[in-house]
Short mmCIF file of C-alpha atoms in Angstrom, two decimals:
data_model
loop_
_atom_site.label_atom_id
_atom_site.label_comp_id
_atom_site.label_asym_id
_atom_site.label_seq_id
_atom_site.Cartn_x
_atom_site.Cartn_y
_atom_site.Cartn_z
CA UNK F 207 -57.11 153.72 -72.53
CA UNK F 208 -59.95 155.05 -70.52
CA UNK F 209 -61.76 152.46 -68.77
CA UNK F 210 -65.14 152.95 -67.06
CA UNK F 211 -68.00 150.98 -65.65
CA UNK F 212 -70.18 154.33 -65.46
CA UNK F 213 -72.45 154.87 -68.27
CA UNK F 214 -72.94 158.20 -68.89
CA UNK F 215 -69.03 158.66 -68.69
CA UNK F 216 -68.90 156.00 -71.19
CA UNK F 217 -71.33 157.83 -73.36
CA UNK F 218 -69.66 161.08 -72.84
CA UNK F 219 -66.70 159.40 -74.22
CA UNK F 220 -68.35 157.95 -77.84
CA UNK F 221 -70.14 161.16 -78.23
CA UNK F 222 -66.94 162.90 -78.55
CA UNK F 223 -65.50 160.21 -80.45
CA UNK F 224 -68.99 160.20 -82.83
CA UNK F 225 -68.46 164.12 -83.06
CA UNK F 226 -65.30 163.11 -84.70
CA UNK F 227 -67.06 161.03 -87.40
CA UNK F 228 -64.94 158.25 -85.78
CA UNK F 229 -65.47 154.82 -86.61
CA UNK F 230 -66.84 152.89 -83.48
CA UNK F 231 -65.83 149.33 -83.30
CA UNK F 232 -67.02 147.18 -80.26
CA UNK F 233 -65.67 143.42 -78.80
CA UNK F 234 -67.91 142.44 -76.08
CA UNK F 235 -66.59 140.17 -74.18
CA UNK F 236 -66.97 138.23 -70.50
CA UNK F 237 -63.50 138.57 -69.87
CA UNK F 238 -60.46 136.29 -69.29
CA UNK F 239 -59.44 137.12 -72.38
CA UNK F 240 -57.44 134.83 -74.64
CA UNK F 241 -55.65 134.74 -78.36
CA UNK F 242 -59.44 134.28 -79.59
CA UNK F 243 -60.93 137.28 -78.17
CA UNK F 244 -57.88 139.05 -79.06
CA UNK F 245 -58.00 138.25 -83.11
CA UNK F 246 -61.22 140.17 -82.51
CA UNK F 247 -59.80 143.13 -80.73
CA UNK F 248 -56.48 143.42 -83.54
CA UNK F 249 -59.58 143.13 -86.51
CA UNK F 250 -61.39 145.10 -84.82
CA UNK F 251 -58.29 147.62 -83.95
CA UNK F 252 -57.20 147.82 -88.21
CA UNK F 253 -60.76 148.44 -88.89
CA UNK F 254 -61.89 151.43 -86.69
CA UNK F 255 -60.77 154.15 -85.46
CA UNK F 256 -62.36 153.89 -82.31
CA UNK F 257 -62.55 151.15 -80.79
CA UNK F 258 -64.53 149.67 -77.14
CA UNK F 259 -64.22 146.54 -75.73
CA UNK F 260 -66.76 145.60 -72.52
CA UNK F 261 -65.92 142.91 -70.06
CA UNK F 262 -68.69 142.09 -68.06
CA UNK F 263 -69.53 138.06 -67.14
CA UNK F 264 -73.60 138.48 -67.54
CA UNK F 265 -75.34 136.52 -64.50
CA UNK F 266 -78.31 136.33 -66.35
CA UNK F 267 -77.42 133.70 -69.25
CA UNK F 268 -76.24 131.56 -66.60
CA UNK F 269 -77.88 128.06 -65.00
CA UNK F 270 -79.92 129.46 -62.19
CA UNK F 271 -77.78 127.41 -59.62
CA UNK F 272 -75.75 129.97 -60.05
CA UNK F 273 -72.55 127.23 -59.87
CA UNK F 274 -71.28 128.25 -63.39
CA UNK F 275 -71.45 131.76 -62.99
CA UNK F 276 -69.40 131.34 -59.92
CA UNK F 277 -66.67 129.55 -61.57
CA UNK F 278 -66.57 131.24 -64.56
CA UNK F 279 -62.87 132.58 -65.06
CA UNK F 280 -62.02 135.91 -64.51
CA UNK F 281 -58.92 138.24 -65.01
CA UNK F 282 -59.35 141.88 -65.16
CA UNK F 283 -56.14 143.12 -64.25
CA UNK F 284 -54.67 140.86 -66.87
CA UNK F 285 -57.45 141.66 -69.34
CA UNK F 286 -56.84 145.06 -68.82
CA UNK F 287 -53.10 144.67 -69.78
CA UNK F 288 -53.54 143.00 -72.82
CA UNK F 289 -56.55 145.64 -74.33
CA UNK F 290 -53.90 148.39 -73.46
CA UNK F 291 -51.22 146.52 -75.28
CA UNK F 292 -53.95 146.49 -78.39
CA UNK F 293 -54.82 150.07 -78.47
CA UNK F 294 -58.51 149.69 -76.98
CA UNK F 295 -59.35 153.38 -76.59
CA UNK F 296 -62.55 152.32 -73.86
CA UNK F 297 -63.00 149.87 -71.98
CA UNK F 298 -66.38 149.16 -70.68
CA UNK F 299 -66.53 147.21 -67.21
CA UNK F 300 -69.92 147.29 -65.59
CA UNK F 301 -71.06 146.17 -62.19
CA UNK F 302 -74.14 144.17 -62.10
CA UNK F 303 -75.84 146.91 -60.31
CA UNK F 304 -75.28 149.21 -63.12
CA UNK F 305 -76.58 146.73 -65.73
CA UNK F 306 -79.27 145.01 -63.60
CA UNK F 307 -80.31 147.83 -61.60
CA UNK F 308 -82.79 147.09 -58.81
CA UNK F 309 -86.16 146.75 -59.85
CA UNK F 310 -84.67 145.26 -63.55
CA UNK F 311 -87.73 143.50 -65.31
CA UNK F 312 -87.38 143.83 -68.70
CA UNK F 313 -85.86 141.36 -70.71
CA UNK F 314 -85.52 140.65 -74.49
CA UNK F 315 -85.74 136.86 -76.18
CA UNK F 316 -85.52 134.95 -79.69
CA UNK F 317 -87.95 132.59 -80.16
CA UNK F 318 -86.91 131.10 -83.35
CA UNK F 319 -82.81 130.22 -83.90
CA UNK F 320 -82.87 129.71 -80.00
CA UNK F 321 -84.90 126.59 -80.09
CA UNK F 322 -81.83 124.32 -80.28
CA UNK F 323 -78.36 123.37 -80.20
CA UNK F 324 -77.23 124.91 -77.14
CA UNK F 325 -80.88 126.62 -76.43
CA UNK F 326 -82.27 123.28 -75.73
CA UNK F 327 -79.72 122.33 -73.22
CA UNK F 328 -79.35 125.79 -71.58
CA UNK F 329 -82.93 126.98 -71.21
CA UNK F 330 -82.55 130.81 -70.68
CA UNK F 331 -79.31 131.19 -71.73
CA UNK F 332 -79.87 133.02 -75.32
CA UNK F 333 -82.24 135.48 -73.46
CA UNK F 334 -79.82 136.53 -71.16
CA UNK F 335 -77.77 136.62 -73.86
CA UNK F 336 -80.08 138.80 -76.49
CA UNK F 337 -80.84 140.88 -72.95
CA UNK F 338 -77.38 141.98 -72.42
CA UNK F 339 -76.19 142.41 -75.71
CA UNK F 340 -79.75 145.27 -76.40
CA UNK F 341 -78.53 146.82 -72.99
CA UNK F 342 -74.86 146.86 -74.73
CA UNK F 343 -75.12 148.18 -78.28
CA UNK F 344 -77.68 150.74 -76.70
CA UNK F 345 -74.82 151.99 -74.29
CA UNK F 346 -71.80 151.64 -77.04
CA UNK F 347 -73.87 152.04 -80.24
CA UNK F 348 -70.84 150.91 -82.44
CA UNK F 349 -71.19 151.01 -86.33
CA UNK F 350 -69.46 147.51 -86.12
CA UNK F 351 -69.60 144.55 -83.46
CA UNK F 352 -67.00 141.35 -84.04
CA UNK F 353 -67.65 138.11 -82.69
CA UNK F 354 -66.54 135.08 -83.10
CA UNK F 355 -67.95 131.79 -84.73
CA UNK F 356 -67.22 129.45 -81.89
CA UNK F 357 -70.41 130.61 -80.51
CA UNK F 358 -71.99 130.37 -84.09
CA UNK F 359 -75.85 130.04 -83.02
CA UNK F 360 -75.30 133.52 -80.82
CA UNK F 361 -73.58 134.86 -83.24
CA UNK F 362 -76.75 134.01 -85.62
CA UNK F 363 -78.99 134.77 -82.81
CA UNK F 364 -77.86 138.30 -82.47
CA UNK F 365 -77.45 138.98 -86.14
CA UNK F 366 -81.91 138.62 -85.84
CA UNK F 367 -81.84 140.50 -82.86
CA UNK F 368 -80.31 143.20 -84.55
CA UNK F 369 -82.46 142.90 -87.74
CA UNK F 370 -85.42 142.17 -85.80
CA UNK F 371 -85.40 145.22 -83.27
CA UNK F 372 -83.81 147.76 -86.12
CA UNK F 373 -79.85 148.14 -84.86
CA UNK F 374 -77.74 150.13 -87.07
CA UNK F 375 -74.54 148.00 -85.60
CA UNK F 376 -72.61 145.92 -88.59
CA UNK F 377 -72.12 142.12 -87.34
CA UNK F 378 -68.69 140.60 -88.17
CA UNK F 379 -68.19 136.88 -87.14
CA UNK F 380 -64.44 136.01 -87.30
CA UNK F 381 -62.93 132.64 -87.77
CA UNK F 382 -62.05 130.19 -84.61
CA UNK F 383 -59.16 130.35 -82.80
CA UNK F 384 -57.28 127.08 -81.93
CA UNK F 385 -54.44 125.79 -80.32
CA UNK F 386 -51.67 123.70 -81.98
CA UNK F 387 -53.53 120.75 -81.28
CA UNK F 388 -57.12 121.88 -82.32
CA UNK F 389 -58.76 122.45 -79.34
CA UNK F 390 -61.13 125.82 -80.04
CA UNK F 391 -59.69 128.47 -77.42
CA UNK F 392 -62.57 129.25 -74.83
CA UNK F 393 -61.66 130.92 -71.29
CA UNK F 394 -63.72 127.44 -69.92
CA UNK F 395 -60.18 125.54 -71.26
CA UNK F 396 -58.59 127.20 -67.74
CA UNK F 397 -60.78 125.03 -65.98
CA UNK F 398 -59.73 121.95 -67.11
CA UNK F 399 -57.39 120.16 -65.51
CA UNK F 400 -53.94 118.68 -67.09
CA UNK F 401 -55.30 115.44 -68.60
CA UNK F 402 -58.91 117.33 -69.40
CA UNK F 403 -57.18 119.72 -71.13
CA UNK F 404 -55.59 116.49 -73.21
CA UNK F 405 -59.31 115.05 -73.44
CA UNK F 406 -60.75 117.87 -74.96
CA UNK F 407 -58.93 117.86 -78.05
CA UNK F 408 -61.70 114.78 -78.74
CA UNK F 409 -64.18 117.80 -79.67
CA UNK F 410 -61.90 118.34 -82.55
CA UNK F 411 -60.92 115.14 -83.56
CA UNK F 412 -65.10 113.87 -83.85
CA UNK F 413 -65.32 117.13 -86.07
CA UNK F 414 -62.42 116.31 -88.29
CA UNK F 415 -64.06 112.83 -88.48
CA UNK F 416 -66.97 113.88 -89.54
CA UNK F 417 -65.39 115.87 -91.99
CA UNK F 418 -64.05 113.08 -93.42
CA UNK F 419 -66.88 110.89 -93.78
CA UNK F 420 -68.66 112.98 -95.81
CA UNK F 421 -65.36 114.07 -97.78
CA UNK F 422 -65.67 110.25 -98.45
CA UNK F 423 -69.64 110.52 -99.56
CA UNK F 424 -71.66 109.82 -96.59
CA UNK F 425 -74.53 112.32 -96.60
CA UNK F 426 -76.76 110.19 -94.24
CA UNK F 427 -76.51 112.92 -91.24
CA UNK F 428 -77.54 110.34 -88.41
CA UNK F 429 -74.52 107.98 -89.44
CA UNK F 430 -72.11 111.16 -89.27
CA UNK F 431 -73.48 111.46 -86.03
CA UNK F 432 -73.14 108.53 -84.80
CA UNK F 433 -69.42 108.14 -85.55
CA UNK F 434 -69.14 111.25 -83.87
CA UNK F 435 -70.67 110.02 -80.25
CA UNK F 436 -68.99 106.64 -80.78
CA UNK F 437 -65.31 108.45 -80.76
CA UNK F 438 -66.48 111.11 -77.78
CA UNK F 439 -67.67 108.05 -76.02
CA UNK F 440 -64.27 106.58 -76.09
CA UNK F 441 -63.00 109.33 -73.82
CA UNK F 442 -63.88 108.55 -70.41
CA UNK F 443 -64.11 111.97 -69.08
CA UNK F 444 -66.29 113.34 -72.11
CA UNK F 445 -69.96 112.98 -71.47
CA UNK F 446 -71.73 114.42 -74.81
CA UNK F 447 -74.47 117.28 -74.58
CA UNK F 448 -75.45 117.56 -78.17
CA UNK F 449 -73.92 116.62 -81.75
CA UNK F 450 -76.17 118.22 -84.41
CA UNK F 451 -75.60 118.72 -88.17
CA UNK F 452 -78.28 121.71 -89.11
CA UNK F 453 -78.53 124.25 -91.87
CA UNK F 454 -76.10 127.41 -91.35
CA UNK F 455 -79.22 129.77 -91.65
CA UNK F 456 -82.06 128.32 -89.89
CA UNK F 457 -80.09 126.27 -87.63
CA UNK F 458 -82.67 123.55 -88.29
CA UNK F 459 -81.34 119.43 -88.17
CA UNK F 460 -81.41 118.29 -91.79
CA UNK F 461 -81.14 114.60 -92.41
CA UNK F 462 -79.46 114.54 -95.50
CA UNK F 463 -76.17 116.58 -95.61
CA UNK F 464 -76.25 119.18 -98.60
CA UNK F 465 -75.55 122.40 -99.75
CA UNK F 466 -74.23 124.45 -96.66
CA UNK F 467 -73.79 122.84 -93.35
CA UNK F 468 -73.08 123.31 -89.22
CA UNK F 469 -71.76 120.02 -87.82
CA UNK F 470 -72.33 121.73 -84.11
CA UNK F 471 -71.16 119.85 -80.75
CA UNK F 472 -71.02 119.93 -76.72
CA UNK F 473 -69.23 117.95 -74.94
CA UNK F 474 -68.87 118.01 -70.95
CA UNK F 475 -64.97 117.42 -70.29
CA UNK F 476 -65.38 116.24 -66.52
CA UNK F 477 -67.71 119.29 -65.26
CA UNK F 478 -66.27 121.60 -67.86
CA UNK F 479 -68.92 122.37 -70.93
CA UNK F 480 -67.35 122.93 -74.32
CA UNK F 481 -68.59 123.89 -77.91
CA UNK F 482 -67.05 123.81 -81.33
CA UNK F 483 -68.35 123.48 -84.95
CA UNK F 484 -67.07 123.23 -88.49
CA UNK F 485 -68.69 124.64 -91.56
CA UNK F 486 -68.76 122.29 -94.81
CA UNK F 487 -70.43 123.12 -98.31
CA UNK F 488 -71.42 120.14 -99.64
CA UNK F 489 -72.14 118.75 -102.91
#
C-alpha cells in the first residue's frame, strides 16, 4: 500500500495504474475510520482494480470557531492498518498546506440542494465540502467515487457538482451502516460519552416512528414531525437541530408525504451533532 500526501507522487502513481487500463476506485474519507467507511472500501475493493482512499479532515467545512475541527476524531495509524488489511493500493493523506496552499482563494459552492437540511444550520459547510471534493477528484480522477447515504444531501450535493462542472467520476451511494441497536455509525459516536452513546439511539427510534405513522396512513408531514420532536424531546441530553421530510431529488420540504421521500434529522447528543435519515416510497 503506498501511501502519500505528495501530489505529484500520487499522480505518478494513477498514471501508471491508468496506463494499465486499471479501474480507479476512490473512498474519500476524514478519517477515523469505522465498519461504515469500510463497507465502502470492501465495495469499492470487489469493484476496481485500483483502488485510493484519502484521509484528510477538511478545515474548511468546519464552524469557523474552529472548536469542531479541533475535536474531530482522528486515527491514522489505526486507519492506516485497517486500509492495508482491505487491499487499498494508495492512500492519499494530505497536509493542509498541500491542499490549502498559501495564498488559496478559490473556492467552489452549490447554490441550490445546499439551501437546507444541514446547509441551513451549517452555513459554509457544503462549500467546503464541494471545495475539497473538486480539489480531490482533480488529484485522484477515479472512474468511480462511493459514499455513503448517511450524509445523503452531500452525497446529492456532489452528484450536481459533478454534473454541473462536467466530472467523468461515477457516484455510488451505499447503504447506512448501523450498530446492533440502530444507531447510524459516524466517527462523531467516539465522542459521546457512555450514557450519550445510549441517548443517541433516539435518532433511530424517532425515524422508525415515523416510519410507522405513515405505514399506518398519516401523510400530513408536519404531524410526522411532530411525533418525531416530541420523542427526541423526551431525551434530556438531545437538543434537536432539524427534522425535515423533503423530496429525495430536490431536497425540497413537501407537506404531504407521497411518492418518494427523505425523513432527514439532527440531533445534538450533549455537544455531539448527529445525522441520520430513512428513505420511504409512499403510496
Amino acid at each position: 500500500m503506498f501511501v502519500s500526501g505528495d501530489i505529484k507522487k500520487v499522480r505518478k502513481a494513477l498514471n501508471l495504474a491508468k496506463t494499465k487500463k486499471r479501474t480507479v476506485g476512490f473512498v474519500p474519507t476524514m478519517g477515523a475510520l469505522h465498519a461504515g467507511h469500510m463497507s465502502l472500501v470492501k465495495a469499492a475493493r470487489n469493484q476496481c482494480e485500483f483502488l485510493v482512499v484519502s484521509l484528510f479532515v477538511n478545515p474548511i467545512q468546519f464552524s469557523p470557531s474552529g472548536d469542531d475541527f479541533r475535536e474531530y476524531p482522528r486515527n491514522f495509524r489505526g486507519d492506516k492498518k485497517l486500509l492495508q488489511a482491505q487491499g487499498v493500493d494508495l492512500v492519499f493523506n494530505p497536509s493542509i498546506k498541500t491542499i490549502y496552499p498559501d495564498g488559496f482563494s478559490t473556492v467552489v459552492e452549490e447554490h441550490d440542494l445546499s439551501n437546507n437540511l444541514c446547509g441551513l444550520s451549517r452555513p459554509g459547510h457544503f462549500k467546503g465540502v464541494c471545495t475539497v471534493i473538486s480539489k480531490l477528484l482533480n488529484v485522484v480522477q477515479p472512474d468511480i467515487m462511493y459514499l455513503g447515504r448517511k450524509d445523503y444531501q452531500q452525497a446529492q450535493i456532489i452528484r450536481r457538482l459533478i454534473r454541473d462542472l462536467n466530472f467523468s467520476t461515477k457516484v455510488k451511494v451505499l447503504s447506512i451502516i448501523r450498530d446492533k441497536d440502530g444507531l447510524a455509525l459516524s466517527s462523531r459516536n467516539r465522542l459521546l460519552t457512555f450514557k450519550e452513546r445510549k441517548d443517541a439511539v433516539v435518532l433511530y427510534r424517532a425515524l422508525k416512528l415515523a416510519k410507522k405513522k405513515i405505514v399506518e396512513g398519516q401523510r400530513n408531514s408536519a404531524q410526522v414531525t411532530q411525533s418525531i420532536r416530541k420523542l427526541i424531546a423526551s431525551v434530556r441530553s438531545a437538543k434537536i437541530d432539524y427534522v425535515e421530510i423533503v423530496e429525495t431529488k430536490s431536497l425540497k420540504r413537501v407537506n404531504k408525504i407521497r411518492g418518494r421521500i427523505l425523513i432527514a434529522l439532527a440531533v445534538y447528543i450533549g455537544r455531539t451533532r448527529l445525522i441520520d435519515n430513512i428513505i420511504l416510497d409512499v403510496k
